Coordinates of C-alpha atoms and ligand atoms in Angstrom, one line a residue:
M1 CA -21.5 -39.7 -0.7
S2 CA -18.9 -39.2 -3.4
Q3 CA -15.2 -38.9 -4.0
V4 CA -13.7 -35.7 -5.4
V5 CA -10.6 -36.5 -7.4
V6 CA -8.0 -34.4 -9.0
P7 CA -9.3 -33.0 -12.3
D8 CA -7.6 -33.0 -15.8
I9 CA -4.6 -30.7 -14.9
G10 CA -2.7 -30.9 -18.4
D11 CA 0.4 -32.3 -18.8
F12 CA 1.2 -32.0 -14.9
K13 CA 1.9 -35.3 -13.3
E14 CA 3.0 -35.9 -9.5
V15 CA 1.9 -32.1 -8.8
E16 CA 2.8 -31.4 -5.1
V17 CA -0.1 -30.7 -2.7
I18 CA 1.1 -27.3 -1.0
E19 CA -2.2 -26.5 1.1
V20 CA -5.3 -28.4 2.1
L21 CA -7.9 -25.6 2.3
V22 CA -10.5 -27.8 4.2
K23 CA -10.9 -30.4 6.9
P24 CA -13.1 -33.2 8.1
G25 CA -16.5 -31.7 8.9
D26 CA -16.1 -28.5 7.1
A27 CA -19.2 -27.6 4.9
V28 CA -18.0 -26.5 1.7
A29 CA -19.7 -24.6 -1.3
K30 CA -19.5 -25.5 -5.0
E31 CA -16.5 -23.8 -6.7
Q32 CA -14.9 -23.5 -3.1
S33 CA -11.1 -24.2 -3.3
L34 CA -10.2 -27.4 -1.6
V35 CA -6.6 -27.9 -2.2
T36 CA -3.6 -25.8 -3.8
L37 CA -1.2 -27.8 -6.2
E38 CA 1.8 -26.4 -7.3
S39 CA 4.4 -27.5 -9.8
D40 CA 7.3 -25.6 -10.6
K41 CA 5.4 -23.9 -13.6
A42 CA 1.9 -23.4 -11.9
T43 CA 0.0 -22.8 -9.0
M44 CA -3.8 -24.0 -9.1
E45 CA -6.6 -24.4 -6.6
I46 CA -8.8 -27.3 -7.1
P47 CA -12.2 -26.5 -6.2
S48 CA -15.2 -28.3 -5.1
P49 CA -17.8 -29.9 -7.6
G50 CA -20.3 -29.4 -5.5
A51 CA -21.7 -28.3 -1.9
G52 CA -21.4 -30.8 0.7
V53 CA -19.7 -31.7 3.9
V54 CA -16.1 -32.9 3.9
K55 CA -16.2 -36.4 5.3
E56 CA -12.6 -37.6 5.1
L57 CA -9.4 -36.2 3.5
K58 CA -7.7 -38.6 0.9
I59 CA -4.4 -36.6 0.8
K60 CA -2.1 -34.4 3.0
V61 CA 0.5 -31.8 2.4
G62 CA 3.4 -33.0 0.5
D63 CA 1.6 -35.8 -1.3
K64 CA 2.2 -36.0 -5.0
V65 CA -0.7 -35.9 -7.2
S66 CA -1.8 -36.7 -10.8
K67 CA -5.2 -36.4 -12.8
G68 CA -7.6 -38.9 -10.9
S69 CA -5.9 -39.0 -7.3
P70 CA -8.4 -39.0 -4.9
I71 CA -8.8 -35.6 -2.7
L72 CA -11.5 -36.3 -0.5
V73 CA -14.9 -37.8 0.4
L74 CA -17.9 -35.3 0.3
D75 CA -21.0 -36.2 1.7
D76 CA -22.8 -34.3 -0.9
K77 CA -25.8 -32.3 -0.9
S78 CA -24.0 -31.9 -4.1
N79 CA -24.5 -33.6 -7.2
G80 CA -21.4 -35.8 -6.8
E81 CA -19.8 -35.0 -10.0
A82 CA -16.3 -34.6 -10.7
P83 CA -14.7 -31.3 -10.9
P84 CA -15.4 -29.3 -14.0
E85 CA -12.7 -31.0 -16.3
P86 CA -11.2 -28.7 -18.9
K87 CA -12.3 -28.7 -22.3
P88 CA -10.7 -31.5 -24.3
E89 CA -7.7 -30.1 -25.8
K90 CA -8.2 -29.5 -29.6
K91 CA -5.2 -29.1 -31.9
P92 CA -4.7 -25.6 -32.9
E93 CA -4.6 -24.5 -36.4
P94 CA -1.2 -23.5 -37.4
A95 CA -0.6 -19.7 -37.6
R96 CA -0.6 -18.3 -40.8
A97 CA 2.9 -17.9 -42.6
A98 CA 3.4 -14.3 -42.7
T99 CA 5.8 -11.5 -41.9
G100 CA 3.7 -8.4 -40.9
S101 CA 2.0 -7.4 -38.0
L102 CA -0.2 -9.5 -36.4
T103 CA -2.7 -8.9 -33.4
V104 CA -2.4 -11.1 -30.7
P105 CA -5.4 -12.2 -29.0
V106 CA -6.2 -14.1 -25.2
P107 CA -6.4 -17.5 -26.2
D108 CA -8.9 -19.9 -24.7
I109 CA -8.5 -19.8 -21.4
G110 CA -11.0 -22.4 -20.6
D111 CA -14.2 -21.5 -18.1
F112 CA -12.5 -18.3 -17.4
K113 CA -14.3 -15.2 -18.4
E114 CA -13.5 -11.5 -17.7
V115 CA -10.2 -12.2 -16.1
E116 CA -8.4 -9.5 -14.8
V117 CA -5.0 -8.4 -16.3
I118 CA -2.4 -8.0 -13.5
E119 CA 0.7 -7.3 -15.1
L120 CA 2.0 -6.1 -18.5
L121 CA 5.3 -7.9 -19.0
V122 CA 6.2 -6.0 -21.9
K123 CA 5.7 -2.6 -23.6
P124 CA 5.6 -1.2 -27.2
G125 CA 9.0 -1.0 -28.6
D126 CA 10.2 -4.2 -26.7
S127 CA 11.3 -7.0 -28.8
V128 CA 10.1 -10.4 -27.8
N129 CA 11.0 -13.9 -28.6
K130 CA 8.5 -16.5 -29.1
E131 CA 6.8 -17.8 -25.9
Q132 CA 7.9 -14.9 -24.0
S133 CA 5.4 -14.2 -21.6
L134 CA 3.6 -10.8 -22.4
I135 CA 0.8 -10.5 -19.8
T136 CA -0.3 -12.1 -16.7
L137 CA -3.9 -12.9 -16.0
E138 CA -5.2 -13.8 -12.8
S139 CA -8.5 -15.2 -11.7
D140 CA -9.3 -16.3 -8.2
K141 CA -8.3 -19.9 -8.8
A142 CA -5.3 -19.5 -11.4
T143 CA -2.4 -17.2 -12.1
M144 CA -1.4 -17.9 -15.9
E145 CA 0.8 -15.9 -18.3
I146 CA 0.1 -15.4 -21.8
P147 CA 3.1 -16.3 -24.3
S148 CA 3.8 -14.4 -27.6
P149 CA 2.9 -16.7 -30.4
A150 CA 6.0 -15.4 -32.3
A151 CA 9.2 -13.4 -32.3
G152 CA 8.7 -9.7 -32.8
T153 CA 8.5 -6.4 -31.8
V154 CA 5.6 -4.9 -29.8
R155 CA 3.9 -2.1 -31.6
E156 CA 1.1 -1.3 -29.7
L157 CA -0.6 -2.7 -26.4
K158 CA -4.6 -3.0 -26.5
I159 CA -5.0 -3.6 -22.7
K160 CA -4.0 -2.2 -19.6
V161 CA -3.5 -3.4 -15.8
G162 CA -6.9 -4.1 -14.5
D163 CA -8.8 -4.7 -17.6
K164 CA -11.0 -7.7 -17.7
V165 CA -10.3 -10.0 -20.8
S166 CA -11.7 -13.1 -22.1
K167 CA -10.9 -15.3 -24.8
G168 CA -10.4 -13.4 -28.1
A169 CA -9.7 -10.1 -26.6
P170 CA -6.7 -8.5 -28.4
I171 CA -3.6 -8.0 -26.2
L172 CA -1.1 -6.4 -28.3
V173 CA 0.1 -5.7 -32.2
L174 CA 3.2 -7.5 -32.8
D175 CA 5.3 -6.6 -36.0
S176 CA 6.5 -10.3 -36.1
R177 CA 9.9 -10.9 -37.3
E178 CA 9.3 -14.4 -39.0
I179 CA 6.3 -16.4 -38.6
S180 CA 6.9 -19.7 -40.7
K181 CA 4.7 -22.2 -39.4
A182 CA 3.8 -21.7 -35.9
E183 CA 4.5 -25.1 -34.0
A184 CA 1.3 -26.7 -32.5
P185 CA 1.6 -25.4 -29.1
K186 CA 3.0 -28.1 -26.2
P187 CA 0.4 -29.1 -24.0
A188 CA 0.6 -26.8 -21.1
A189 CA -0.9 -27.4 -18.0
A190 CA -4.1 -26.5 -17.1
P191 CA -5.3 -25.0 -14.0
A192 CA -8.3 -26.1 -12.5
A193 CA -11.2 -25.7 -14.8
A194 CA -8.3 -25.0 -17.1
P195 CA -7.5 -23.2 -19.9
S196 CA -6.9 -24.8 -23.2
P197 CA -5.9 -24.0 -26.8
A198 CA -8.7 -23.4 -29.1
P199 CA -8.9 -23.5 -33.0
T200 CA -7.9 -20.0 -33.9
R201 CA -7.3 -18.1 -37.1
E202 CA -4.8 -16.3 -35.3
P203 CA -1.3 -17.6 -34.6
S204 CA -1.6 -20.3 -32.1
T205 CA -1.3 -18.5 -28.3
R206 CA -2.1 -20.5 -25.1
P207 CA -2.2 -19.5 -21.8
V208 CA 0.5 -21.3 -19.7
P209 CA 1.0 -21.2 -16.0
R210 CA 3.2 -18.7 -14.6
E211 CA 6.8 -20.0 -15.8
P212 CA 9.8 -18.8 -13.5
R213 CA 11.3 -16.2 -15.3
E214 CA 14.8 -14.9 -14.1
E215 CA 13.3 -11.8 -12.8
T216 CA 10.6 -13.6 -10.7
V217 CA 13.2 -15.5 -9.0
S218 CA 12.5 -13.6 -6.1
K219 CA 9.0 -12.9 -6.7
P220 CA 6.7 -14.1 -3.8
H221 CA 5.3 -17.4 -3.9
A222 CA 1.6 -17.4 -3.1
S223 CA -1.4 -18.9 -4.6
P224 CA -4.0 -16.8 -6.6
S225 CA -6.4 -16.7 -3.9
V226 CA -3.6 -15.5 -1.4
R227 CA -2.4 -12.8 -4.4
K228 CA -6.2 -11.7 -4.6
F229 CA -6.5 -11.2 -0.8
A230 CA -3.5 -9.5 -0.5
R231 CA -4.3 -7.1 -3.2
E232 CA -7.4 -6.3 -1.7
L233 CA -5.7 -5.6 1.2
G234 CA -3.2 -3.2 -0.6
V235 CA -0.2 -5.6 0.7
E236 CA 2.9 -5.8 -1.5
L237 CA 3.4 -9.6 -1.3
P238 CA 7.2 -9.1 -1.6
K239 CA 7.1 -7.8 1.9
V240 CA 5.4 -10.7 3.4
Q241 CA 7.4 -13.7 5.1
G242 CA 6.0 -16.6 3.7
S243 CA 5.6 -19.5 6.5
G244 CA 4.3 -22.4 4.2
P245 CA 6.5 -25.0 2.2
K246 CA 9.6 -23.6 0.4
G247 CA 8.6 -20.0 1.6
R248 CA 5.3 -20.1 0.4
I249 CA 3.0 -17.1 1.6
L250 CA -0.1 -18.3 3.2
H251 CA -3.5 -16.4 3.7
S252 CA -2.2 -16.5 7.6
D253 CA 0.9 -14.9 6.7
V254 CA -0.8 -11.7 4.7
Q255 CA -3.2 -11.6 7.8
A256 CA -0.2 -11.6 10.3
F257 CA 1.7 -8.9 8.0
V258 CA -1.3 -6.7 8.3
K259 CA -1.6 -7.2 11.9
G260 CA 1.9 -6.3 12.6
V261 CA 1.7 -3.2 10.3
L262 CA -1.4 -2.0 12.3
Q263 CA 0.2 -2.7 15.4
K264 CA 3.4 -0.7 14.6
V265 CA 1.3 2.6 13.5
P266 CA 1.7 4.8 16.3
A267 CA -1.5 5.6 18.3
P268 CA -2.9 8.8 17.2
A269 CA -1.6 11.9 19.7
G270 CA -5.1 11.8 21.2
A271 CA -5.3 8.0 21.8
K272 CA -6.8 7.0 24.9
G273 CA -8.6 4.1 26.4
G274 CA -10.0 1.8 23.6
G275 CA -7.8 3.2 21.1
S276 CA -4.9 1.5 19.1
L277 CA -2.0 1.4 21.4
P278 CA 1.8 2.2 20.2
F279 CA 3.1 -1.3 21.7
N280 CA 1.6 -4.9 21.5
L281 CA -0.4 -4.2 24.7
P282 CA -4.1 -5.4 25.6
A283 CA -6.5 -2.9 24.7
W284 CA -7.9 -0.4 27.4
P285 CA -10.5 -2.3 29.3
E286 CA -13.9 -0.8 29.1
I287 CA -15.5 -1.0 32.5
D288 CA -19.0 -0.5 33.4
F289 CA -18.1 1.3 36.8
A290 CA -21.7 1.9 37.5
K291 CA -22.0 -1.8 38.1
F292 CA -19.8 -1.6 41.2
G293 CA -21.4 1.9 42.9
P294 CA -22.8 5.3 42.0
I295 CA -20.4 7.6 39.4
E296 CA -20.5 10.8 37.6
S297 CA -19.1 11.2 34.4
K298 CA -16.9 14.7 34.0
P299 CA -15.3 15.7 30.7
L300 CA -11.5 16.7 31.0
S301 CA -10.4 20.5 31.0
R302 CA -9.5 21.9 27.9
I303 CA -5.7 22.2 28.9
Q304 CA -5.9 18.5 30.1
K305 CA -7.2 17.4 26.7
L306 CA -4.4 19.6 25.0
S307 CA -1.4 18.5 27.1
G308 CA -2.5 15.1 27.9
P309 CA -1.3 13.5 24.4
Y310 CA 1.7 15.5 24.7
L311 CA 2.6 14.4 28.1
H312 CA 1.9 10.7 27.0
R313 CA 4.4 11.0 24.0
N314 CA 7.1 12.5 26.3
W315 CA 6.4 9.8 28.7
I316 CA 6.6 6.9 26.2
S317 CA 9.3 8.0 23.9
I318 CA 12.1 9.8 26.1
P319 CA 13.9 7.3 28.1
H320 CA 13.7 9.0 31.6
V321 CA 15.9 8.4 34.5
T322 CA 15.4 10.6 38.1
Q323 CA 18.2 11.5 40.0
F324 CA 17.1 12.2 43.7
D325 CA 19.3 14.6 45.7
E326 CA 18.8 17.1 48.7
A327 CA 20.2 20.5 49.3
D328 CA 20.8 21.9 52.4
I329 CA 19.2 25.4 52.1
T330 CA 19.4 26.6 55.6
D331 CA 21.3 29.5 55.0
L332 CA 19.5 30.2 51.7
E333 CA 16.5 30.0 53.4
A334 CA 17.5 32.5 56.2
F335 CA 18.6 34.8 53.3
R336 CA 15.3 34.6 51.6
K337 CA 13.1 35.3 54.7
A338 CA 15.6 38.3 55.3
Q339 CA 14.8 39.8 51.9
T340 CA 10.9 39.0 52.1
V341 CA 10.4 42.0 54.1
E342 CA 11.7 44.4 51.4
T343 CA 9.8 42.4 48.7
E344 CA 6.7 42.5 50.4
K345 CA 6.8 45.9 50.6
K346 CA 7.5 46.3 46.8
G347 CA 4.4 44.1 46.5
F348 CA 5.9 40.5 45.4
K349 CA 6.5 37.4 46.8
L350 CA 10.0 36.1 47.1
T351 CA 9.9 32.2 46.9
M352 CA 12.7 29.5 47.1
L353 CA 11.5 29.0 43.7
A354 CA 13.4 32.4 42.2
F355 CA 16.5 31.2 43.7
M356 CA 16.0 27.6 42.1
I357 CA 15.6 29.2 38.9
K358 CA 19.2 31.2 39.4
A359 CA 20.8 28.3 40.6
C360 CA 19.5 26.1 37.7
V361 CA 21.1 28.7 35.3
T362 CA 24.4 28.7 36.7
A363 CA 24.3 24.6 36.9
L364 CA 23.2 24.7 33.2
K365 CA 26.1 26.9 32.4
Q366 CA 28.1 24.4 33.8
F367 CA 26.5 21.8 32.0
P368 CA 25.5 22.8 28.5
Q369 CA 24.0 19.3 27.3
F370 CA 21.2 19.8 29.9
N371 CA 20.0 23.2 28.3
A372 CA 19.8 21.5 24.8
S373 CA 17.3 19.3 22.4
L374 CA 18.1 16.6 20.0
D375 CA 17.2 17.4 16.5
K376 CA 14.8 15.8 14.7
S377 CA 17.0 13.3 13.2
G378 CA 18.2 12.2 16.7
E379 CA 21.3 12.4 15.9
N380 CA 22.6 15.9 16.7
L381 CA 22.3 18.0 20.1
I382 CA 21.3 21.4 19.7
V383 CA 22.9 23.3 22.5
K384 CA 21.3 26.7 23.3
K385 CA 23.2 29.6 24.3
Y386 CA 20.1 31.3 25.9
Y387 CA 18.5 30.4 29.2
H388 CA 14.7 30.6 29.2
V389 CA 13.3 28.3 32.3
G390 CA 9.9 26.7 32.1
V391 CA 7.6 26.8 35.1
A392 CA 5.1 24.7 35.9
V393 CA 2.0 26.4 37.2
D394 CA -1.0 24.6 38.5
T395 CA -4.4 26.5 37.6
P396 CA -8.0 25.6 38.0
G397 CA -8.0 24.6 34.2
G398 CA -4.7 22.2 34.5
L399 CA -1.2 22.4 34.1
V400 CA 0.7 25.0 32.2
V401 CA 4.4 26.0 31.6
P402 CA 5.1 29.8 31.0
V403 CA 8.8 30.4 30.4
V404 CA 10.9 32.9 32.3
R405 CA 13.3 34.6 29.4
D406 CA 16.6 35.3 29.6
S407 CA 16.6 33.9 33.1
D408 CA 20.6 34.7 33.2
R409 CA 20.1 38.2 32.8
K410 CA 17.8 38.6 35.3
G411 CA 18.1 39.2 39.1
V412 CA 16.3 36.9 41.6
F413 CA 14.0 39.9 42.6
D414 CA 13.0 40.5 38.8
I415 CA 12.6 36.6 38.5
A416 CA 10.6 36.7 41.6
K417 CA 8.1 39.4 40.4
E418 CA 7.8 37.9 36.9
L419 CA 7.2 34.6 38.6
G420 CA 4.2 36.4 40.5
D421 CA 3.1 38.1 37.2
I422 CA 2.9 34.8 35.0
S423 CA 1.6 32.5 37.6
K424 CA -1.1 35.1 38.0
L425 CA -1.6 35.4 34.3
A426 CA -1.6 31.5 33.9
R427 CA -4.4 31.0 36.8
D428 CA -6.6 33.7 34.9
G429 CA -6.1 31.8 31.9
K430 CA -4.4 34.9 29.9
L431 CA -1.1 33.3 29.0
K432 CA -0.5 33.8 25.5
P433 CA 1.2 31.0 23.3
G434 CA 4.2 32.7 22.9
D435 CA 4.5 32.9 26.9
M436 CA 4.8 29.2 26.8
Q437 CA 7.4 28.7 23.9
G438 CA 11.3 28.3 23.5
G439 CA 11.9 26.7 27.1
T440 CA 15.3 25.2 27.5
F441 CA 15.0 23.4 30.9
S442 CA 11.9 23.2 33.1
I443 CA 11.2 23.3 36.9
S444 CA 7.9 21.7 38.6
S445 CA 7.9 23.1 42.2
L446 CA 5.5 21.0 44.7
G447 CA 7.4 22.6 47.2
G448 CA 4.2 24.8 48.3
I449 CA 2.2 21.7 48.6
G450 CA 4.4 18.9 50.3
G451 CA 5.9 15.3 49.1
T452 CA 9.6 14.5 49.5
A453 CA 10.1 13.4 45.8
F454 CA 8.4 12.5 42.4
T455 CA 9.5 12.0 39.1
P456 CA 8.6 14.8 36.7
I457 CA 8.1 14.2 33.0
I458 CA 10.5 15.7 30.6
N459 CA 8.8 18.9 28.8
A460 CA 10.4 17.7 25.2
P461 CA 12.0 19.0 23.4
E462 CA 13.7 20.0 26.5
V463 CA 16.1 17.1 27.8
A464 CA 15.8 17.4 31.6
I465 CA 13.4 18.9 34.0
L466 CA 14.0 19.4 38.1
G467 CA 11.1 18.7 40.3
V468 CA 11.4 20.2 43.7
S469 CA 9.4 19.0 46.8
R470 CA 8.7 20.6 50.2
S471 CA 11.9 21.5 52.2
A472 CA 11.9 20.2 55.7
M473 CA 14.0 20.5 58.5
R474 CA 16.2 17.4 59.6
P475 CA 19.0 16.3 61.9
V476 CA 22.2 16.2 59.8
W477 CA 25.6 15.0 61.4
D478 CA 27.9 17.6 61.0
G479 CA 31.1 15.3 62.1
K480 CA 30.5 16.0 65.7
Q481 CA 27.0 16.2 66.5
F482 CA 23.5 16.4 64.6
A483 CA 22.6 19.7 63.7
P484 CA 18.8 20.8 62.7
R485 CA 19.6 21.7 58.6
L486 CA 16.7 22.8 56.4
L487 CA 16.9 20.0 53.5
L488 CA 15.3 20.4 50.1
P489 CA 14.3 17.4 48.0
L490 CA 15.4 17.5 44.3
S491 CA 14.4 15.4 41.6
L492 CA 16.1 15.4 38.4
S493 CA 14.3 13.7 35.3
Y494 CA 16.7 13.6 32.3
D495 CA 16.9 12.0 28.9
H496 CA 18.9 9.1 29.2
R497 CA 19.8 9.1 25.4
V498 CA 21.6 12.7 25.8
I499 CA 22.7 12.6 29.5
D500 CA 24.7 9.7 31.0
G501 CA 23.7 8.8 34.8
A502 CA 27.1 9.6 35.9
T503 CA 26.7 13.5 34.2
A504 CA 23.6 13.9 35.9
A505 CA 24.7 13.1 39.4
R506 CA 27.3 15.7 38.8
F507 CA 24.8 18.3 37.6
S508 CA 22.6 17.5 40.6
A509 CA 25.7 17.6 43.1
F510 CA 26.7 21.1 41.4
L511 CA 23.2 22.5 41.8
V512 CA 22.9 21.1 45.6
S513 CA 26.5 22.9 46.2
V514 CA 25.5 26.0 44.7
L515 CA 22.0 26.1 46.4
S516 CA 23.9 25.3 49.7
D517 CA 26.2 28.2 49.6
I518 CA 24.6 31.4 48.3
R519 CA 28.0 33.0 47.3
K520 CA 27.8 30.6 44.7
L521 CA 24.8 31.5 43.7
I522 CA 25.5 35.3 43.6
L523 CA 28.6 34.4 41.3
Ligands
CAO1 N1 9.7 24.0 50.3 C1 8.8 24.5 51.4 N2 8.2 25.5 51.1 C2 7.9 25.9 50.1 C3 8.6 25.5 49.1 C4 9.5 24.2 49.3 N3 10.1 24.0 48.5 N4 8.1 26.1 47.9 C5 7.3 27.2 48.1 N5 7.2 27.0 49.4 C6 6.2 27.6 50.4 C7 6.4 29.5 49.9 O1 7.5 29.9 50.7 C8 5.1 29.7 50.4 O2 4.9 29.9 51.5 P1 4.1 31.0 52.4 O3 2.7 30.7 51.9 O4 4.5 31.0 53.5 O5 4.4 32.4 51.7 C9 4.2 28.6 49.9 O6 4.9 27.4 49.9 C10 3.3 28.4 48.7 O7 4.2 28.8 47.6 P2 3.6 29.2 46.0 O8 3.1 28.0 45.7 O9 2.7 30.3 46.1 O10 4.7 29.6 45.3 P3 6.0 29.1 44.4 O11 7.0 30.3 44.0 O12 6.9 28.4 45.5 O13 5.3 28.6 43.5 C11 4.1 28.1 41.4 C12 4.6 29.0 42.3 C13 3.6 28.7 40.6 C14 5.3 27.2 40.8 C15 2.9 27.1 42.4 O14 2.0 28.3 43.0 C16 2.5 25.8 41.8 O15 1.6 26.1 40.7 N6 2.7 25.0 42.0 C17 2.5 23.5 41.2 C18 3.4 23.1 40.2 C19 3.1 22.0 39.7 O16 1.7 21.6 39.7 N7 3.8 21.2 39.5 C20 3.3 19.9 39.0 C21 3.8 19.4 37.8 S1 3.8 17.7 37.3 O17 2.2 17.4 37.1

């Protein structure tokens, strides 16, 4: 059993404990950081002098400690030695009195070797003052800045960010303005296993812990190990919100930041079960369905695989609202039936859908914001002066939406004929990509199949889609009595960013009025 104490931390006294990195019961390895201390000038982690199990903590966050203060009791498989102390500070030799150029080397940085240069704080041509920080070095236990031994102008840099340096490595060449007698550097704080000045023939330089510079006031506050962790993950610390004392960035803050970024990344278009979801939702469950009974696995069709991600995108990214209505198509149906004799002779089918397309064009002309798209910025509505109506067609391979171009310029018969042609092409898988592009509004008709209402998904970048369900004869009160009327259910889904509820209700009511009065349709 041994007591681990705060090692020599140079001149620093009453330094605050800002993080306790272990707890009783934790097994620690030799050199593992135990606590983080921070003064206004340095951040340092105190490493364990040996391996063992933490028996008891002697300090807590917020305590002020100095050299020799007990940190914890270690049940050591370790040798129980005190943490490595910095080498005794030796008085540096005074610098040469000289004017001219001098090469500034990395001073004695104690036990640290091959320490990474993480910042160059000056560049050639810069004039520097004595004690001004030149570079920042960072090991996994300490961050330290190397000050200039004299005032002068930087002539040449000898290192770059990423270089690994040890004591004596040249940093830069300085054209010194004057060097009289370099003062013996004031003793500076020594991070754990601290750097200390060593005799040198060069003007004395010594590392000091990061000093607050004006431009560093807003620099993130984090320990060396957290900085290293952030760097490994490519996290820019200024973007991380610190939750520690005085806004200090903790290891967990970096983790939370990364997690947040990952959750904001939209799921790839094809993301399905198991993939990352665009919201903070639980992962898709992976269930072994065979556990509950016999199963068969069938791949989705090519069209389903292609269109699924787009349907998903539209469903989650457009604020849909669906307006339901009913159109009295009794007269229209009588008219349609009367016409079918002729169209059948001509070899095509005249269904309600052809009339629907014409009625929609009439409504789109009346309400141009339905025949429109939002531009990419989402701030402008592109209103189209052409009327290309897409029609959802159910095919053995899946749903496709060919477009009836210039529906405003075609008669109902032409549209009916074209509908027959494109639905055949669709079912035979012979539509070309161009046949499905340029739509301004869509209709999805399930009337031939059944149902009373549904909520169609908008075919972006369009802003609305009309769902049509199966018409049915219903008793309607005409003011005196119930009369049998053929009612057609309509479901209008619209993009609420572009279309208000009242406007949608008006569009729907207008469409109902057009379908209910075939004269309006002809007009
Ligand atoms: N109410 C009552 N009957 C209707 C009707 C309606 N709203 N719409 C069509 N019908 C009748 C037709 O008159 C026809 O009757 P007959 O067999 O007596 O002639 C029958 O239903 C079949 O019509 P149809 O489906 O062949 O023709 P259509 O013009 O109505 O539709 C098409 C064409 C291509 C749109 C359709 O075949 C189709 O694929 N519909 C499915 C669209 C779809 O899947 N939408 C869902 C999208 S969301 O997943």
